[in-house]
Amino acid sequence: MLASLAASFPARPLPRIGVGVLIAVALGLLIALPLGLDNYYMRLATTVLMYCVLAWSWNFIGGFVGYPSFGIAAFFGFGAYAGAILLSAKIIPFWLSPILAAAGCFAVAVVIGMPILRLRGHYFAVASLGLGEVFRELAMSWTALTGGGMGINLPPMRPAFGTEAQTFYYAMLILALVTLGTTIVVARSRLGVAFRCIRQNEEAANMIGIDATRSKIIAFAFSAALPGAAGAIYASWVGYIDPSDVFDILNSVKAPVMVLLGGTGTIFGPAIGALIYLVFEEFVTHHLLQFHAGMLGIIIVALVLFMPHGLLETLRRRKQGQA
Amino acid sequence: MMTAILELRGVSRHFGGLRAVNDVTLSVPQGRIMGLIGPNGAGKTTLVNLITGMIKLSAGEMWFKGARIDGLAPHRISRLGIARTFQIVQPFPEMTALENVAAAAMFAGNIASQSEARDFAESQLERVGLLELRSTLASRLSLGQRKRLEFAKSLAMKPSILLLDEVNAGLHGGELAEAITLIRSLAQDGLTILIIEHLMKVVVSLCDDLAVLHHGELIANGPAQQVMGDEHVIKAYLGERYLKRQRAG
Ligand SMILES: Nc1ncnc2c1ncn2[C@@H]1O[C@H](COP(=O)(O)OP(=O)(O)O)[C@@H](O)[C@H]1O
Ligand SMILES: [Mg+2]
């Protein structure tokens, strides 16, 4: 009866008012948060929001459509460079940089998606992984535009109000809300139905009139545009980017791990996964500096062994088992 | 001459050296039930895969309602009004029966609103006698129920022609009788049906016309009574099966 939750977002009859109050409180907390946080926690909170964006973004192609993508780093880096180049040329204001980066990544993903989304499963995964490496090489060698291995320094941002840290926090918060909003709208739309059908059986989806290729390209473009915007904000935030930082392949692995941690195809799973992952990471990097990549490995193994459906689904099943 | 809704002209499909479908020219008349029969491996499923665009032709042309359809993507062909059921049923397992059918209504059936698609899906589920199970996950349905779900999905696509690939295989007495009644009622509503069927008693009771495939070639085609009296057909296919069954029955 309840078993389709993770996959299908059934419109569950939740008490409307309760949900409204919950959302208002959560939003209020998120908006008020910077007032109570020191620099360290501001950085952590902004990072959590950024990874929420990356995890939710991955969820479009990887969760809804079920095509395992490792292309997050490619578009995060692309967006970071797009933002950095435009901002250091001083031709656009800060707020425009994530929007343009997103538009650029969307267009690039559509063009790249046409050939690589014809590939199924594992082949697509490998192709998407290669994408980040290609972009990184490009950034390394196109020195005139990107500064090559030297990277790019961004001009300092003068916030209209509040501190710089607060500006970036709110920028990430807005982007995270946009990403969440897109997730919810898509999940409930015809497009969301098409995504679910494709994930379960692509051939049968075609047979009932779903243009699977087009749907997959749209999902891939969402999975590219939103990380692109995050990359642009990130570039301004850290003030200096270089290829190995923004095309870090770990981001392509972390995003799906976070989604798996929280629950594939659920609406809040990716964010919960991101939060848990980063809190763990923060804890571990403080105490065992060398253990970073090792932790990722351990989480992956633990996930596969103990929670193949993610945290939300595991908890739900446990609860259902007791009931 | 009757109007043909679907026309195949010199259609072939080769797999390496194997001629799975070889130079088939066939007209499916509008508003009738045509049986497509032939031994295992004759190329029946391949022919359905060709018509629905799932696989590409090696040679030939296909025309549907006067327009050429070979080379079109499967989703386009299905939106034109060609629906199929799969020999091995292919529901979306993590969706309920209703969601399965509503998806078909939404896309091939071209119903923009999701709630209207659901309403229409409910009426199709009712038509196949599956309304009670509308909230059941497709993966939890029995084989017979899944076949009916496959039916409802196809109907929700508002097709003009329905290609049924062994929909009745694995059904038992009561279920089989219901399926036959359903198919007949669909034809009475004006739907053209091309049915692949192994059980001769079903073929005899349903089909107006028959086409016989053998090693990928069309060896007979015409009114059912006439085809069943054809020497080639009896030799190639009906012979052993038909006689065996008649003796057994
Ligand atoms: N995708 C494929 N690749 C290679 N051979 C195939 C393929 N599909 C069908 N065949 C072969 O084509 C022939 C016809 O198969 P099929 O159309 O499934 O027969 P039928 O449905 O009449 O039993 C068989 O010999 C089968 O093995
Ligand atoms: Mg077959």
XYZ file of C-alpha atoms and ligand atoms in Angstrom:
600
model
C 0.000 0.000 0.000
C 2.598 2.500 1.057
C 5.336 0.815 -0.860
C 5.380 3.278 -3.706
C 6.395 6.226 -1.550
C 10.028 6.353 -2.454
C 9.387 5.974 -6.120
C 6.244 7.786 -6.807
C 5.532 10.769 -4.571
C 1.904 9.888 -4.052
C -0.020 12.944 -2.997
C -0.392 11.835 0.592
C -3.185 13.358 2.576
C -1.122 15.387 5.030
C -2.932 17.918 7.193
C -2.631 21.108 5.151
C -2.335 23.567 8.013
C 0.303 21.466 9.779
C 2.442 21.448 6.671
C 2.013 25.189 6.175
C 3.120 25.925 9.726
C 6.067 23.545 9.387
C 7.225 25.205 6.184
C 6.872 28.698 7.673
C 8.882 27.730 10.747
C 11.615 26.041 8.700
C 11.856 28.987 6.356
C 11.935 31.428 9.258
C 14.759 29.481 10.889
C 16.755 29.361 7.662
C 16.342 33.100 7.131
C 17.184 33.987 10.724
C 20.080 31.546 10.964
C 22.920 33.956 10.043
C 22.045 36.170 13.051
C 23.095 33.458 15.451
C 26.099 31.942 13.688
C 29.794 32.725 13.790
C 31.957 32.594 10.663
C 32.755 28.928 11.001
C 29.141 27.865 11.190
C 28.149 30.299 8.475
C 30.622 28.571 6.182
C 29.280 25.178 7.181
C 25.666 26.234 6.658
C 26.443 27.685 3.230
C 28.274 24.480 2.309
C 25.324 22.372 3.406
C 22.994 24.461 1.248
C 25.344 24.144 -1.712
C 25.448 20.378 -1.424
C 21.681 20.276 -1.033
C 21.563 21.956 -4.438
C 24.005 19.431 -5.908
C 22.174 16.445 -4.410
C 18.742 17.662 -5.498
C 20.143 18.388 -8.942
C 21.579 14.911 -9.293
C 18.219 13.528 -8.272
C 16.596 14.668 -11.543
C 18.643 12.460 -13.825
C 19.946 9.924 -11.291
C 16.904 9.554 -9.038
C 13.792 10.304 -11.084
C 15.017 8.989 -14.420
C 17.415 6.396 -12.986
C 20.384 7.269 -15.179
C 23.446 7.202 -12.915
C 25.255 10.436 -13.765
C 28.717 11.433 -12.622
C 28.495 14.755 -14.371
C 27.820 17.044 -11.421
C 31.435 18.190 -11.131
C 31.546 18.977 -14.848
C 28.702 21.467 -14.641
C 29.600 22.794 -11.208
C 33.025 23.629 -12.631
C 31.599 24.976 -15.865
C 29.311 27.296 -13.943
C 32.133 28.364 -11.637
C 34.305 29.305 -14.599
C 31.449 30.995 -16.445
C 30.723 33.111 -13.373
C 34.382 33.809 -12.645
C 35.163 34.883 -16.212
C 32.134 37.136 -16.509
C 32.641 38.694 -13.104
C 36.348 39.317 -13.514
C 35.602 40.975 -16.871
C 33.348 43.240 -14.799
C 30.539 43.068 -17.323
C 27.798 41.718 -15.064
C 26.715 42.160 -11.449
C 27.081 39.269 -8.994
C 23.407 38.303 -8.942
C 23.380 37.744 -12.678
C 26.308 35.303 -12.637
C 24.437 32.216 -11.342
C 21.575 32.890 -13.742
C 23.845 33.088 -16.768
C 25.886 30.125 -15.583
C 22.697 28.091 -15.259
C 21.534 29.084 -18.726
C 24.925 28.198 -20.201
C 25.015 24.817 -18.471
C 21.459 24.075 -19.560
C 22.379 24.719 -23.194
C 25.604 22.728 -22.993
C 23.790 19.808 -21.331
C 21.168 19.726 -24.072
C 23.852 19.562 -26.749
C 25.932 16.946 -24.917
C 22.873 15.042 -23.747
C 21.721 14.238 -27.267
C 24.574 11.831 -27.981
C 25.331 10.485 -24.495
C 21.752 9.922 -23.367
C 21.305 7.441 -26.165
C 23.675 5.292 -24.120
C 22.128 3.121 -21.466
C 23.091 2.695 -17.827
C 26.749 2.045 -17.280
C 27.892 3.552 -20.570
C 26.127 6.773 -19.750
C 27.749 6.776 -16.294
C 31.206 6.494 -17.817
C 30.503 9.141 -20.448
C 29.258 11.576 -17.814
C 32.350 10.908 -15.725
C 34.548 11.696 -18.714
C 32.748 14.990 -19.207
C 34.246 16.538 -16.070
C 37.711 15.455 -17.101
C 37.272 16.953 -20.569
C 36.070 20.243 -19.110
C 38.956 20.252 -16.649
C 41.486 19.742 -19.450
C 39.818 22.527 -21.355
C 40.086 24.883 -18.384
C 43.727 23.864 -17.926
C 44.748 24.495 -21.509
C 42.626 27.458 -22.564
C 44.921 29.774 -20.610
C 43.889 33.011 -22.297
C 40.336 32.634 -21.029
C 40.716 30.621 -17.841
C 44.209 31.380 -16.601
C 45.022 27.677 -16.985
C 46.442 25.964 -13.919
C 46.983 29.361 -12.303
C 43.255 29.746 -11.855
C 41.217 32.932 -11.671
C 40.994 35.555 -8.954
C 37.589 37.107 -8.667
C 37.069 40.761 -7.835
C 35.892 41.244 -4.252
C 32.173 41.590 -3.870
C 30.737 44.598 -2.069
C 27.444 43.485 -0.595
C 24.561 45.926 -0.790
C 23.644 45.030 2.787
C 24.910 42.668 5.472
C 28.266 40.911 5.370
C 29.789 38.970 2.490
C 29.262 35.712 4.340
C 25.586 36.531 4.746
C 25.228 37.421 1.077
C 26.589 34.059 -0.029
C 24.518 32.227 2.533
C 21.344 33.855 1.257
C 22.372 33.337 -2.369
C 22.785 29.611 -1.715
C 19.550 29.563 0.260
C 17.629 31.108 -2.617
C 19.205 28.674 -5.070
C 18.389 25.743 -2.780
C 14.758 26.875 -2.568
C 14.609 27.264 -6.348
C 16.027 23.748 -6.718
C 13.559 22.346 -4.198
C 10.702 24.171 -5.926
C 11.750 22.769 -9.294
C 11.938 19.296 -7.765
C 8.427 19.511 -6.361
C 6.897 20.969 -9.511
C 8.595 18.398 -11.745
C 7.683 15.494 -9.471
C 4.020 16.374 -9.776
C 3.955 17.220 -13.450
C 3.529 15.128 -16.583
C 7.270 15.328 -16.974
C 7.646 13.676 -13.571
C 5.363 10.852 -14.673
C 7.460 10.433 -17.816
C 10.634 10.294 -15.694
C 9.202 7.580 -13.453
C 8.039 5.522 -16.404
C 11.425 5.757 -18.098
C 13.198 4.657 -14.935
C 11.028 1.590 -14.602
C 10.971 0.524 -18.233
C 12.216 2.752 -20.987
C 10.905 0.626 -23.833
C 7.431 0.437 -22.361
C 7.584 4.195 -21.774
C 8.212 4.747 -25.478
C 5.318 2.448 -26.271
C 2.844 4.608 -24.369
C 3.889 7.709 -26.256
C 6.606 9.100 -24.001
C 9.451 10.766 -25.882
C 12.096 9.184 -23.683
C 15.068 10.867 -25.322
C 13.585 14.321 -24.940
C 12.574 13.676 -21.329
C 16.034 12.406 -20.449
C 17.653 15.451 -22.031
C 15.437 17.757 -19.984
C 16.299 15.879 -16.778
C 19.977 16.028 -17.628
C 19.726 19.758 -18.349
C 18.116 20.387 -14.941
C 20.895 18.302 -13.396
C 23.386 20.579 -15.121
C 21.861 24.055 -14.840
C 21.374 24.066 -11.073
C 24.927 22.895 -10.200
C 26.108 25.482 -12.731
C 24.411 28.203 -10.715
C 25.880 26.762 -7.510
C 29.323 26.818 -9.119
C 28.979 30.478 -10.008
C 27.995 31.418 -6.464
C 30.793 29.239 -5.104
C 33.365 31.013 -7.308
C 32.435 34.415 -5.912
C 32.249 33.034 -2.414
C 35.769 31.573 -2.315
C 37.200 34.373 -4.480
C 39.652 32.168 -6.308
C 39.106 29.043 -8.416
C 41.359 26.657 -10.265
C 40.555 23.572 -12.373
C 41.380 20.911 -9.794
C 39.186 22.628 -7.199
C 35.972 23.204 -9.138
C 36.159 20.117 -11.360
C 36.876 17.932 -8.317
C 35.596 14.508 -9.242
C 34.678 13.897 -5.598
C 31.698 16.214 -6.078
C 30.393 13.898 -8.768
C 30.552 11.031 -6.300
C 29.361 12.906 -3.217
C 26.128 14.105 -4.807
C 24.808 10.611 -5.617
C 26.063 9.253 -2.282
C 24.113 11.966 -0.468
C 20.982 11.134 -2.431
C 21.387 7.425 -1.753
C 21.977 8.214 1.905
C 18.716 10.139 2.186
C 16.617 8.268 -0.347
C 16.489 8.219 -4.135
C 13.520 9.786 -5.785
C 12.149 11.296 -2.560
C 11.730 15.032 -2.246
C 13.576 15.671 1.001
C 15.892 12.667 0.951
C 18.699 14.420 -0.953
C 18.784 17.339 1.498
C 18.761 15.055 4.531
C 21.529 13.008 2.934
C 23.584 16.133 2.276
C 23.181 17.326 5.849
C 24.128 13.985 7.388
C 27.076 13.551 5.065
C 28.507 17.000 5.703
C 28.072 16.841 9.456
C 29.912 13.526 9.441
C 32.541 14.892 7.123
C 33.082 17.935 9.315
C 33.404 15.732 12.369
C 35.820 13.353 10.692
C 38.004 15.984 9.020
C 38.443 17.636 12.402
C 39.654 14.482 14.043
C 41.183 12.414 11.270
C 42.405 14.756 8.572
C 43.770 12.058 6.320
C 40.639 10.016 6.301
C 38.497 12.012 3.930
C 38.311 9.768 0.881
C 38.261 6.704 3.113
C 35.077 7.913 4.721
C 33.359 8.255 1.384
C 34.275 4.653 0.663
C 32.980 3.437 4.010
C 29.690 5.281 3.553
C 29.221 3.777 0.109
C 29.848 0.254 1.376
C 27.604 0.775 4.393
C 24.844 2.131 2.173
C 24.946 -0.785 -0.188
C 24.956 -3.264 2.678
C 22.517 -1.777 5.143
C 20.333 0.828 3.475
C 20.067 0.193 -0.245
C 16.916 2.327 -0.346
C 18.240 5.260 1.648
C 17.524 6.481 5.132
C 13.938 7.699 4.630
C 12.827 4.486 2.979
C 14.605 2.343 5.580
C 12.938 4.220 8.436
C 9.574 4.021 6.706
C 9.893 0.302 6.176
C 10.900 -0.216 9.782
C 7.895 1.781 10.930
C 5.615 -0.100 8.589
C 7.022 -3.368 9.891
C 6.079 -2.414 13.454
C 2.643 -1.171 12.535
C -12.018 -3.956 -51.565
C -12.034 -3.026 -47.917
C -10.035 -0.041 -46.729
C -6.791 -1.025 -45.115
C -5.859 0.848 -41.951
C -2.358 -0.585 -41.893
C -0.324 -1.629 -44.892
C 3.028 -3.369 -44.978
C 4.858 -3.357 -48.295
C 7.820 -5.650 -48.765
C 8.744 -5.430 -45.084
C 11.907 -7.286 -44.051
C 14.026 -7.497 -40.974
C 17.237 -9.461 -40.826
C 19.243 -10.290 -37.727
C 22.699 -11.051 -39.069
C 22.056 -13.885 -41.484
C 18.628 -14.694 -40.048
C 15.649 -13.437 -42.022
C 13.256 -13.026 -39.125
C 10.747 -11.219 -41.324
C 11.165 -11.562 -45.055
C 9.440 -9.438 -47.693
C 6.031 -9.335 -46.022
C 3.283 -7.479 -47.849
C 0.076 -7.324 -45.849
C -3.020 -5.152 -45.569
C -4.878 -5.059 -42.276
C -8.508 -4.160 -42.990
C -10.167 -1.490 -40.899
C -12.542 -2.521 -38.136
C -11.903 -6.245 -38.243
C -10.011 -8.836 -36.258
C -7.028 -10.272 -38.039
C -5.178 -13.245 -36.613
C -1.448 -13.535 -37.110
C -0.416 -17.137 -36.679
C 2.634 -19.273 -37.284
C 4.948 -21.595 -35.353
C 7.373 -20.371 -32.702
C 10.142 -18.301 -34.215
C 8.103 -17.510 -37.335
C 8.684 -13.785 -36.864
C 5.336 -12.685 -35.388
C 6.719 -10.712 -32.473
C 9.378 -9.226 -34.724
C 6.638 -7.996 -37.035
C 4.862 -6.288 -34.133
C 8.170 -4.748 -33.053
C 8.604 -3.401 -36.565
C 5.113 -1.929 -36.744
C 5.537 -0.162 -33.399
C 8.939 1.204 -34.353
C 10.749 -0.657 -31.609
C 13.144 -2.069 -34.166
C 14.073 -0.709 -37.576
C 13.203 -2.241 -40.930
C 15.901 -3.730 -43.126
C 13.714 -3.053 -46.145
C 10.153 -2.127 -47.057
C 7.546 0.478 -46.202
C 4.775 0.761 -43.634
C 1.678 2.916 -44.062
C -0.886 3.735 -41.391
C -4.077 5.610 -42.286
C -2.485 6.693 -45.512
C 0.709 8.072 -43.966
C 4.114 6.501 -44.008
C 5.268 5.429 -40.561
C 8.446 3.426 -41.079
C 11.387 5.304 -39.628
C 9.254 7.114 -37.041
C 10.261 6.890 -33.377
C 8.140 4.514 -31.263
C 6.530 7.299 -29.235
C 5.356 8.976 -32.443
C 3.888 5.792 -33.811
C 2.039 5.135 -30.574
C 0.630 8.665 -30.584
C -0.748 8.069 -34.081
C -2.986 5.373 -32.650
C -1.081 2.095 -32.738
C -1.077 0.300 -29.396
C 0.421 -3.015 -28.500
C 0.541 -5.461 -25.677
C 3.754 -7.284 -24.917
C 4.102 -11.029 -25.069
C 5.987 -10.713 -21.795
C 3.885 -8.131 -19.970
C 5.699 -4.901 -19.189
C 3.910 -2.877 -16.547
C 5.638 -0.133 -14.580
C 6.133 -2.230 -11.442
C 6.480 0.575 -8.891
C 3.292 2.287 -9.979
C -0.258 1.329 -9.125
C -2.589 -0.121 -11.722
C -4.277 3.258 -12.003
C -0.996 5.147 -12.398
C 0.072 2.731 -15.107
C -3.057 3.285 -17.139
C -3.181 7.023 -16.437
C 0.356 7.394 -17.810
C -0.741 5.794 -21.074
C -3.786 8.093 -21.209
C -1.627 11.136 -20.512
C 0.895 10.567 -23.259
C -0.325 8.429 -26.148
C -3.933 9.170 -25.167
C -3.048 12.850 -25.294
C -5.008 13.900 -22.205
C -3.256 16.977 -20.856
C -4.810 17.162 -17.403
C -3.625 14.590 -14.894
C -6.967 14.319 -13.159
C -8.784 13.781 -16.457
C -6.208 11.148 -17.359
C -6.986 9.398 -14.075
C -10.717 9.504 -14.703
C -10.237 8.091 -18.166
C -7.867 5.464 -16.772
C -10.508 4.397 -14.245
C -13.028 3.844 -17.002
C -10.515 1.689 -18.874
C -9.748 -0.320 -15.745
C -13.445 -0.870 -15.314
C -13.693 -2.048 -18.912
C -11.175 -4.821 -18.256
C -12.564 -5.605 -14.803
C -9.627 -4.307 -12.809
C -11.157 -1.272 -11.145
C -11.126 -2.815 -7.685
C -7.364 -3.221 -7.903
C -6.670 0.316 -9.046
C -4.487 1.158 -6.021
C -2.521 -2.070 -6.141
C 1.083 -1.903 -7.286
C 1.511 -3.468 -10.695
C 4.240 -5.716 -9.302
C 1.717 -7.262 -6.903
C -0.782 -8.270 -9.578
C -1.162 -11.866 -10.741
C -0.248 -12.780 -14.304
C -3.851 -12.710 -15.456
C -4.371 -9.332 -13.810
C -1.205 -7.979 -15.396
C -2.431 -9.031 -18.790
C -5.644 -7.161 -18.189
C -3.635 -4.173 -17.012
C -1.691 -4.334 -20.259
C -5.015 -4.274 -22.053
C -6.278 -1.285 -20.109
C -3.019 0.550 -20.782
C -3.359 -0.039 -24.502
C -6.979 1.089 -24.490
C -6.093 4.247 -22.588
C -3.916 5.184 -25.543
C -7.117 5.631 -27.574
C -5.755 3.496 -30.378
C -7.256 2.832 -33.799
C -5.451 -0.464 -33.996
C -4.492 -2.826 -31.222
C -1.689 -5.339 -31.648
C -2.139 -8.193 -29.196
C 0.930 -10.389 -28.824
C -0.197 -13.570 -27.115
C -2.297 -11.747 -24.548
C -4.049 -14.953 -23.675
C -1.004 -17.119 -23.060
C -1.059 -18.410 -19.508
C -4.714 -17.587 -18.886
C -7.023 -20.255 -17.505
C -10.595 -21.171 -18.402
C -12.598 -18.323 -16.887
C -9.963 -15.695 -17.529
C -9.593 -16.830 -21.106
C -13.327 -16.651 -21.756
C -13.415 -13.129 -20.298
C -10.497 -12.046 -22.450
C -12.193 -13.328 -25.584
C -15.404 -11.515 -24.714
C -13.431 -8.336 -24.137
C -11.590 -8.558 -27.454
C -14.822 -9.158 -29.289
C -16.490 -6.173 -27.643
C -13.567 -3.953 -28.566
C -13.899 -4.974 -32.192
C -17.609 -4.235 -32.026
C -16.704 -0.728 -30.868
C -14.820 -0.296 -34.130
C -11.261 -1.024 -33.039
C -9.087 -2.862 -35.549
C -7.296 -5.771 -33.937
C -4.276 -7.747 -35.005
C -3.943 -10.696 -32.671
C -1.100 -13.158 -32.340
C -2.531 -16.307 -30.856
C -1.474 -19.903 -30.449
C -4.764 -21.411 -29.344
C -6.626 -22.348 -32.503
C -9.985 -22.359 -30.790
C -9.457 -18.703 -29.890
C -8.355 -17.925 -33.431
C -11.374 -19.662 -34.891
C -13.831 -17.970 -32.584
C -12.399 -14.452 -32.962
C -10.736 -13.827 -36.290
C -12.343 -12.516 -39.459
C -9.079 -12.729 -41.357
C -5.905 -14.694 -40.968
C -2.286 -14.118 -41.934
C 0.173 -16.973 -41.621
C 3.893 -16.478 -41.113
C 6.404 -19.255 -41.639
C 10.163 -18.725 -41.376
C 9.570 -15.005 -41.706
C 7.506 -15.288 -44.864
C 3.819 -14.676 -45.313
C 2.529 -17.941 -46.741
C -1.180 -17.208 -46.624
C -3.485 -14.287 -46.026
C -7.217 -13.793 -46.388
C -10.614 -14.613 -44.845
C -10.155 -17.012 -41.949
C -12.179 -19.913 -43.340
C -10.356 -19.771 -46.643
C -6.885 -19.634 -45.040
C -7.615 -22.535 -42.747
C -8.472 -24.648 -45.763
C -5.229 -23.743 -47.505
C -2.921 -26.676 -48.195
C 0.313 -24.796 -47.475
C -1.019 -23.626 -44.175
C -2.134 -27.047 -43.090
C 1.209 -28.480 -44.064
C 3.327 -25.749 -42.507
C 1.439 -25.029 -39.359
C -2.114 -26.041 -38.831
C -1.415 -29.655 -39.749
C 0.259 -31.026 -36.685
C -1.106 -28.527 -34.182
C -4.638 -28.291 -35.445
C -5.117 -31.970 -35.981
C -3.472 -32.856 -32.689
C -5.762 -30.484 -30.850
C -8.821 -31.661 -32.642
C -7.954 -35.247 -31.806
C -7.180 -34.324 -28.204
C -10.315 -32.190 -27.911
N 16.578 -8.927 -31.366
C 16.836 -10.088 -32.011
N 18.097 -10.441 -32.349
C 18.353 -11.576 -32.997
N 17.432 -12.455 -33.357
C 16.151 -12.175 -33.054
C 15.789 -10.985 -32.375
N 14.432 -10.966 -32.199
C 13.990 -12.103 -32.760
N 15.010 -12.832 -33.268
C 14.883 -14.087 -33.980
O 13.942 -13.924 -35.019
C 13.145 -15.067 -35.154
C 11.692 -14.692 -35.023
O 11.426 -14.417 -33.660
P 10.018 -13.909 -33.133
O 9.579 -12.782 -33.969
O 10.134 -13.666 -31.678
O 9.111 -15.187 -33.406
P 7.624 -15.492 -32.930
O 7.101 -14.315 -32.170
O 6.888 -15.766 -34.176
O 7.708 -16.721 -32.072
C 13.604 -16.061 -34.109
O 14.491 -16.964 -34.724
C 14.327 -15.203 -33.110
O 15.331 -15.917 -32.476
Mg 6.446 -14.127 -30.213
